[in-house]
Amino acid sequence: MTLTAESLANALNQRPHQFYAQVSSTQDIAFDWLKNDAPAGAVVIADEQVGGRGRQGRGWHNPAGQAIALSMILKPQPSQLSQITMLGALAISDVLRGLGAQDVGIKWPNDVLLNGKKVCGVLPEALWDGDKLRGVVLGMGMNVRVDFTGTELAERAISVETALGKSVERTAIVAQVLVRLDHWRNLLGSEALLQAWKARLVSLSQRVIVGEVTGIAENVDDEGALLIRTEDGILRRVVAGELTTG
Ligand code: BTN
């Protein structure tokens, strides 16, 4: 089924939302809406993004009819900011498990992996007014039936349908993602959320490289920072970056 405002009506119910067949980036639309007092829980969804943004200044590939691009507006306390990205990855991994996927994990800090490959990226972006937090836009991009065969991403990226060997309905996935996002955002700031995220991390006990730090990923702290034991025995705290193993 094509993703349209009509097909999403049940999933969105009474939730404030904007839907676009094609958009540059749902993040940009949601950010503008947040500046204009969008309520917490409001979402921007698009079938296709032509200027999708990823982490670390990268782009995000989101062709028409093949993926889900969703940005949710949240109004957390500043002390809850470190859990925003966790809640996105948790919600997506819940939904994948619900679809019957066996091998679902979270690669630190927030890539959702299916069969060891990235199926969904999560991008939290905060809006500050001086030292006052106006809100956060939590963007999620899920590969549903993007064909990576023959592309340079084939080694690292996967789609839900490829992994599950069956077709799935994007409208149903959006509905489930929203249910799980609502569940986890009610638990923002809790130990339960932190522990659930930590339990799904696949990056612990691995030899990792994040920026200039190489070592064994020993643990995460309460803020979600990665604690890496380097070869000289020092425990280094890393708050952000791209993790590679090896
Ligand atoms: C990553 O680099 O892993 C994060 C990717 C986030 C992509 C999503 S798709 C919906 C939202 N709109 C964007 O432009 N980016 C995010």
mmCIF file of C-alpha atoms and ligand atoms in Angstrom:
data_model
loop_
_atom_site.group_PDB
_atom_site.id
_atom_site.type_symbol
_atom_site.label_atom_id
_atom_site.label_comp_id
_atom_site.label_asym_id
_atom_site.label_seq_id
_atom_site.Cartn_x
_atom_site.Cartn_y
_atom_site.Cartn_z
ATOM 1 C CA MET A 1 0.000 0.000 0.000
ATOM 2 C CA THR A 2 1.257 3.466 -0.840
ATOM 3 C CA LEU A 3 1.977 5.617 2.153
ATOM 4 C CA THR A 4 -0.595 8.415 2.097
ATOM 5 C CA ALA A 5 -2.314 10.614 4.653
ATOM 6 C CA GLU A 6 -5.443 8.453 4.156
ATOM 7 C CA SER A 7 -3.666 5.121 4.615
ATOM 8 C CA LEU A 8 -2.062 6.467 7.800
ATOM 9 C CA ALA A 9 -5.321 7.768 9.287
ATOM 10 C CA ASN A 10 -5.747 4.853 11.714
ATOM 11 C CA ALA A 11 -2.119 4.896 12.789
ATOM 12 C CA LEU A 12 -2.203 8.627 13.437
ATOM 13 C CA ASN A 13 -5.648 8.682 15.012
ATOM 14 C CA GLN A 14 -6.044 12.092 16.720
ATOM 15 C CA ARG A 15 -2.283 12.761 16.848
ATOM 16 C CA PRO A 16 -1.157 16.115 15.440
ATOM 17 C CA HIS A 17 0.743 15.264 12.278
ATOM 18 C CA GLN A 18 1.944 16.337 8.877
ATOM 19 C CA PHE A 19 2.324 13.902 6.002
ATOM 20 C CA TYR A 20 4.227 14.502 2.772
ATOM 21 C CA ALA A 21 4.530 12.312 -0.317
ATOM 22 C CA GLN A 22 7.895 13.971 -0.913
ATOM 23 C CA VAL A 23 9.867 16.268 1.313
ATOM 24 C CA SER A 24 13.419 17.457 1.642
ATOM 25 C CA SER A 25 13.764 16.270 5.256
ATOM 26 C CA THR A 26 11.096 15.528 7.859
ATOM 27 C CA GLN A 27 13.580 16.893 10.427
ATOM 28 C CA ASP A 28 13.438 20.359 8.885
ATOM 29 C CA ILE A 29 9.630 20.401 8.791
ATOM 30 C CA ALA A 30 9.422 19.168 12.387
ATOM 31 C CA PHE A 31 11.995 21.726 13.529
ATOM 32 C CA ASP A 32 9.986 24.572 12.012
ATOM 33 C CA TRP A 33 6.844 23.177 13.633
ATOM 34 C CA LEU A 34 8.611 22.948 16.988
ATOM 35 C CA LYS A 35 9.614 26.622 16.667
ATOM 36 C CA ASN A 36 5.910 27.307 16.133
ATOM 37 C CA ASP A 37 4.851 25.462 19.284
ATOM 38 C CA ALA A 38 4.066 21.974 18.021
ATOM 39 C CA PRO A 39 2.830 19.753 20.855
ATOM 40 C CA ALA A 40 4.841 16.842 22.246
ATOM 41 C CA GLY A 41 4.052 13.654 20.358
ATOM 42 C CA ALA A 42 3.360 15.409 17.054
ATOM 43 C CA VAL A 43 4.898 13.671 14.048
ATOM 44 C CA VAL A 44 6.036 14.468 10.531
ATOM 45 C CA ILE A 45 6.045 11.504 8.149
ATOM 46 C CA ALA A 46 7.114 11.303 4.509
ATOM 47 C CA ASP A 47 7.067 8.639 1.846
ATOM 48 C CA GLU A 48 10.165 10.038 0.170
ATOM 49 C CA GLN A 49 12.936 12.353 1.319
ATOM 50 C CA VAL A 50 15.201 14.019 -1.198
ATOM 51 C CA GLY A 51 17.422 15.766 1.342
ATOM 52 C CA GLY A 52 17.323 13.316 4.249
ATOM 53 C CA ARG A 53 19.900 13.937 6.958
ATOM 54 C CA GLY A 54 21.892 11.359 8.878
ATOM 55 C CA ARG A 55 24.259 11.609 11.831
ATOM 56 C CA GLN A 56 27.702 13.183 11.579
ATOM 57 C CA GLY A 57 26.642 15.429 8.694
ATOM 58 C CA ARG A 58 25.892 12.510 6.375
ATOM 59 C CA GLY A 59 22.897 12.202 4.053
ATOM 60 C CA TRP A 60 20.137 9.634 4.441
ATOM 61 C CA HIS A 61 18.844 7.621 1.473
ATOM 62 C CA ASN A 62 15.035 7.446 1.492
ATOM 63 C CA PRO A 63 13.546 6.538 -1.911
ATOM 64 C CA ALA A 64 9.788 6.662 -2.588
ATOM 65 C CA GLY A 65 7.714 3.647 -1.576
ATOM 66 C CA GLN A 66 10.543 1.800 0.165
ATOM 67 C CA ALA A 67 11.179 3.242 3.596
ATOM 68 C CA ILE A 68 9.718 5.058 6.565
ATOM 69 C CA ALA A 69 10.868 8.571 7.442
ATOM 70 C CA LEU A 70 9.383 9.806 10.679
ATOM 71 C CA SER A 71 10.255 12.715 12.957
ATOM 72 C CA MET A 72 8.592 13.022 16.369
ATOM 73 C CA ILE A 73 8.541 16.189 18.442
ATOM 74 C CA LEU A 74 9.339 15.694 22.114
ATOM 75 C CA LYS A 75 9.479 18.071 25.084
ATOM 76 C CA PRO A 76 11.841 16.409 27.535
ATOM 77 C CA GLN A 77 13.557 17.885 30.560
ATOM 78 C CA PRO A 78 17.209 18.743 29.838
ATOM 79 C CA SER A 79 18.231 15.947 32.232
ATOM 80 C CA GLN A 80 16.387 13.448 30.005
ATOM 81 C CA LEU A 81 18.178 14.410 26.800
ATOM 82 C CA SER A 82 20.621 11.521 26.893
ATOM 83 C CA GLN A 83 17.714 9.066 26.758
ATOM 84 C CA ILE A 84 16.026 10.542 23.688
ATOM 85 C CA THR A 85 18.134 8.626 21.256
ATOM 86 C CA MET A 86 17.712 5.468 23.352
ATOM 87 C CA LEU A 87 13.947 5.654 23.186
ATOM 88 C CA GLY A 88 13.977 5.827 19.399
ATOM 89 C CA ALA A 89 16.166 2.759 19.044
ATOM 90 C CA LEU A 90 14.145 0.901 21.673
ATOM 91 C CA ALA A 91 10.832 1.619 19.944
ATOM 92 C CA ILE A 92 12.121 0.461 16.575
ATOM 93 C CA SER A 93 13.677 -2.695 17.976
ATOM 94 C CA ASP A 94 10.418 -3.505 19.801
ATOM 95 C CA VAL A 95 8.541 -3.301 16.515
ATOM 96 C CA LEU A 96 11.054 -5.490 14.683
ATOM 97 C CA ARG A 97 10.801 -8.116 17.410
ATOM 98 C CA GLY A 98 7.023 -7.915 17.145
ATOM 99 C CA LEU A 99 7.331 -8.656 13.422
ATOM 100 C CA GLY A 100 9.145 -11.870 14.285
ATOM 101 C CA ALA A 101 12.737 -10.763 13.757
ATOM 102 C CA GLN A 102 15.145 -12.847 15.857
ATOM 103 C CA ASP A 103 18.426 -11.019 15.535
ATOM 104 C CA VAL A 104 17.700 -7.431 16.548
ATOM 105 C CA GLY A 105 20.228 -5.280 18.368
ATOM 106 C CA ILE A 106 21.354 -1.726 18.950
ATOM 107 C CA LYS A 107 24.816 -0.659 17.854
ATOM 108 C CA TRP A 108 26.047 2.138 20.117
ATOM 109 C CA PRO A 109 24.783 4.730 20.227
ATOM 110 C CA ASN A 110 21.594 4.307 18.252
ATOM 111 C CA ASP A 111 21.755 2.261 15.059
ATOM 112 C CA VAL A 112 19.184 -0.501 15.000
ATOM 113 C CA LEU A 113 20.642 -3.680 13.531
ATOM 114 C CA LEU A 114 18.824 -6.584 11.970
ATOM 115 C CA ASN A 115 20.913 -9.675 11.269
ATOM 116 C CA GLY A 116 23.972 -7.547 12.106
ATOM 117 C CA LYS A 117 23.251 -4.857 9.506
ATOM 118 C CA LYS A 118 21.758 -1.398 9.909
ATOM 119 C CA VAL A 119 18.019 -1.318 9.310
ATOM 120 C CA CYS A 120 17.216 1.989 10.982
ATOM 121 C CA GLY A 121 19.048 5.176 11.897
ATOM 122 C CA VAL A 122 18.016 7.521 14.667
ATOM 123 C CA LEU A 123 18.783 11.234 14.702
ATOM 124 C CA PRO A 124 17.925 13.395 17.741
ATOM 125 C CA GLU A 125 18.207 17.162 17.282
ATOM 126 C CA ALA A 126 17.508 19.639 20.085
ATOM 127 C CA LEU A 127 16.173 23.189 19.815
ATOM 128 C CA TRP A 128 17.525 25.598 22.428
ATOM 129 C CA ASP A 129 16.445 29.142 23.204
ATOM 130 C CA GLY A 130 19.558 30.350 25.042
ATOM 131 C CA ASP A 131 19.791 27.911 27.930
ATOM 132 C CA LYS A 132 16.123 26.911 27.682
ATOM 133 C CA LEU A 133 15.365 23.628 25.929
ATOM 134 C CA ARG A 134 12.412 24.218 23.587
ATOM 135 C CA GLY A 135 12.205 20.579 22.513
ATOM 136 C CA VAL A 136 13.741 17.809 20.490
ATOM 137 C CA VAL A 137 13.047 16.350 17.083
ATOM 138 C CA LEU A 138 13.658 12.617 17.071
ATOM 139 C CA GLY A 139 14.106 11.410 13.504
ATOM 140 C CA MET A 140 13.969 7.777 12.483
ATOM 141 C CA GLY A 141 14.582 6.287 9.077
ATOM 142 C CA MET A 142 13.740 2.631 8.537
ATOM 143 C CA ASN A 143 14.657 0.617 5.449
ATOM 144 C CA VAL A 144 11.569 -1.421 4.645
ATOM 145 C CA ARG A 145 12.201 -2.584 1.081
ATOM 146 C CA VAL A 146 15.206 -0.584 -0.069
ATOM 147 C CA ASP A 147 17.296 -2.836 -2.328
ATOM 148 C CA PHE A 148 20.959 -2.403 -1.425
ATOM 149 C CA THR A 149 22.169 -5.130 -3.790
ATOM 150 C CA GLY A 150 25.222 -4.011 -5.721
ATOM 151 C CA THR A 151 25.564 -0.768 -3.799
ATOM 152 C CA GLU A 152 28.395 0.168 -1.468
ATOM 153 C CA LEU A 153 25.912 -0.072 1.412
ATOM 154 C CA ALA A 154 25.129 -3.770 0.773
ATOM 155 C CA GLU A 155 27.683 -4.929 3.365
ATOM 156 C CA ARG A 156 26.306 -2.704 6.116
ATOM 157 C CA ALA A 157 22.626 -2.028 5.434
ATOM 158 C CA ILE A 158 19.534 -4.209 5.232
ATOM 159 C CA SER A 159 15.794 -3.845 4.764
ATOM 160 C CA VAL A 160 13.067 -5.321 6.948
ATOM 161 C CA GLU A 161 11.535 -7.326 4.097
ATOM 162 C CA THR A 162 14.891 -8.790 3.046
ATOM 163 C CA ALA A 163 15.645 -9.924 6.579
ATOM 164 C CA LEU A 164 12.205 -11.323 7.300
ATOM 165 C CA GLY A 165 11.635 -12.839 3.857
ATOM 166 C CA LYS A 166 8.107 -11.498 3.721
ATOM 167 C CA SER A 167 6.357 -8.298 2.797
ATOM 168 C CA VAL A 168 5.273 -5.934 5.524
ATOM 169 C CA GLU A 169 2.821 -3.058 5.516
ATOM 170 C CA ARG A 170 4.419 0.317 6.195
ATOM 171 C CA THR A 171 1.199 1.778 7.610
ATOM 172 C CA ALA A 172 1.071 -1.026 10.198
ATOM 173 C CA ILE A 173 4.721 -0.455 11.075
ATOM 174 C CA VAL A 174 4.145 3.272 11.567
ATOM 175 C CA ALA A 175 1.203 2.472 13.886
ATOM 176 C CA GLN A 176 3.354 0.107 15.955
ATOM 177 C CA VAL A 177 6.312 2.493 16.066
ATOM 178 C CA LEU A 178 4.058 5.253 17.413
ATOM 179 C CA VAL A 179 2.667 2.933 20.114
ATOM 180 C CA ARG A 180 6.179 1.992 21.230
ATOM 181 C CA LEU A 181 7.452 5.581 21.061
ATOM 182 C CA ASP A 182 4.562 6.635 23.308
ATOM 183 C CA HIS A 183 5.384 3.775 25.679
ATOM 184 C CA TRP A 184 9.049 4.712 26.014
ATOM 185 C CA ARG A 185 8.550 8.476 26.146
ATOM 186 C CA ASN A 186 6.356 7.923 29.198
ATOM 187 C CA LEU A 187 9.397 6.272 30.771
ATOM 188 C CA LEU A 188 11.854 9.033 29.871
ATOM 189 C CA GLY A 189 14.374 9.555 32.638
ATOM 190 C CA SER A 190 13.804 6.124 34.135
ATOM 191 C CA GLU A 191 16.255 3.399 35.052
ATOM 192 C CA ALA A 192 13.981 0.968 33.172
ATOM 193 C CA LEU A 193 14.581 2.755 29.870
ATOM 194 C CA LEU A 194 18.339 2.910 30.397
ATOM 195 C CA GLN A 195 18.558 -0.768 31.325
ATOM 196 C CA ALA A 196 16.369 -1.869 28.390
ATOM 197 C CA TRP A 197 18.629 0.041 25.973
ATOM 198 C CA LYS A 198 21.760 -1.324 27.587
ATOM 199 C CA ALA A 199 20.450 -4.894 27.416
ATOM 200 C CA ARG A 200 19.954 -4.565 23.645
ATOM 201 C CA LEU A 201 23.369 -3.049 22.921
ATOM 202 C CA VAL A 202 25.480 -5.368 20.780
ATOM 203 C CA SER A 203 28.604 -3.219 21.136
ATOM 204 C CA LEU A 204 29.644 -4.165 24.668
ATOM 205 C CA SER A 205 32.624 -6.503 25.194
ATOM 206 C CA GLN A 206 33.724 -5.867 21.614
ATOM 207 C CA ARG A 207 36.975 -4.351 20.432
ATOM 208 C CA VAL A 208 35.874 -0.992 19.068
ATOM 209 C CA ILE A 209 37.192 2.158 17.472
ATOM 210 C CA VAL A 210 35.389 5.455 18.061
ATOM 211 C CA GLY A 211 37.266 8.437 16.682
ATOM 212 C CA GLU A 212 40.738 8.323 18.173
ATOM 213 C CA VAL A 213 39.835 5.863 20.919
ATOM 214 C CA THR A 214 40.475 2.140 20.422
ATOM 215 C CA GLY A 215 39.877 -0.564 22.987
ATOM 216 C CA ILE A 216 37.323 -2.862 24.536
ATOM 217 C CA ALA A 217 33.829 -1.400 25.000
ATOM 218 C CA GLU A 218 33.471 -2.242 28.651
ATOM 219 C CA ASN A 219 30.263 -0.530 29.657
ATOM 220 C CA VAL A 220 27.990 2.466 29.257
ATOM 221 C CA ASP A 221 27.296 5.018 31.958
ATOM 222 C CA ASP A 222 23.971 6.523 33.047
ATOM 223 C CA GLU A 223 24.209 9.128 30.283
ATOM 224 C CA GLY A 224 24.680 6.471 27.628
ATOM 225 C CA ALA A 225 28.358 7.361 27.093
ATOM 226 C CA LEU A 226 30.556 4.446 26.044
ATOM 227 C CA LEU A 227 33.345 3.433 28.418
ATOM 228 C CA ILE A 228 36.270 2.057 26.444
ATOM 229 C CA ARG A 229 39.243 0.338 28.083
ATOM 230 C CA THR A 230 42.279 1.212 26.001
ATOM 231 C CA GLU A 231 45.389 -0.956 25.691
ATOM 232 C CA ASP A 232 47.206 1.076 28.326
ATOM 233 C CA GLY A 233 44.447 0.185 30.787
ATOM 234 C CA ILE A 234 42.801 3.603 30.893
ATOM 235 C CA LEU A 235 39.008 3.808 30.841
ATOM 236 C CA ARG A 236 38.008 6.462 28.301
ATOM 237 C CA ARG A 237 34.515 7.974 28.185
ATOM 238 C CA VAL A 238 33.148 8.628 24.697
ATOM 239 C CA VAL A 239 29.893 10.553 24.316
ATOM 240 C CA ALA A 240 29.447 10.506 20.541
ATOM 241 C CA GLY A 241 30.967 9.245 17.336
ATOM 242 C CA GLU A 242 30.868 6.505 14.758
ATOM 243 C CA LEU A 243 31.715 3.093 16.168
ATOM 244 C CA THR A 244 33.509 0.466 14.143
ATOM 245 C CA THR A 245 34.616 -2.935 15.361
ATOM 246 C CA GLY A 246 37.933 -4.630 14.835
HETATM 247 C C1 BTN B 1 21.731 8.013 10.990
HETATM 248 O O1 BTN B 1 22.647 8.595 10.394
HETATM 249 O O2 BTN B 1 21.862 6.842 11.352
HETATM 250 C C2 BTN B 1 20.454 8.712 11.310
HETATM 251 C C3 BTN B 1 19.505 8.696 10.143
HETATM 252 C C4 BTN B 1 18.185 9.403 10.453
HETATM 253 C C5 BTN B 1 17.296 9.457 9.243
HETATM 254 C C6 BTN B 1 15.943 9.990 9.585
HETATM 255 S S1 BTN B 1 14.742 9.728 8.317
HETATM 256 C C7 BTN B 1 13.622 10.765 9.165
HETATM 257 C C8 BTN B 1 14.427 11.944 9.661
HETATM 258 N N1 BTN B 1 14.585 12.934 8.592
HETATM 259 C C9 BTN B 1 15.866 13.090 8.246
HETATM 260 O O3 BTN B 1 16.273 13.890 7.373
HETATM 261 N N2 BTN B 1 16.652 12.267 8.947
HETATM 262 C C10 BTN B 1 15.869 11.480 9.888
#
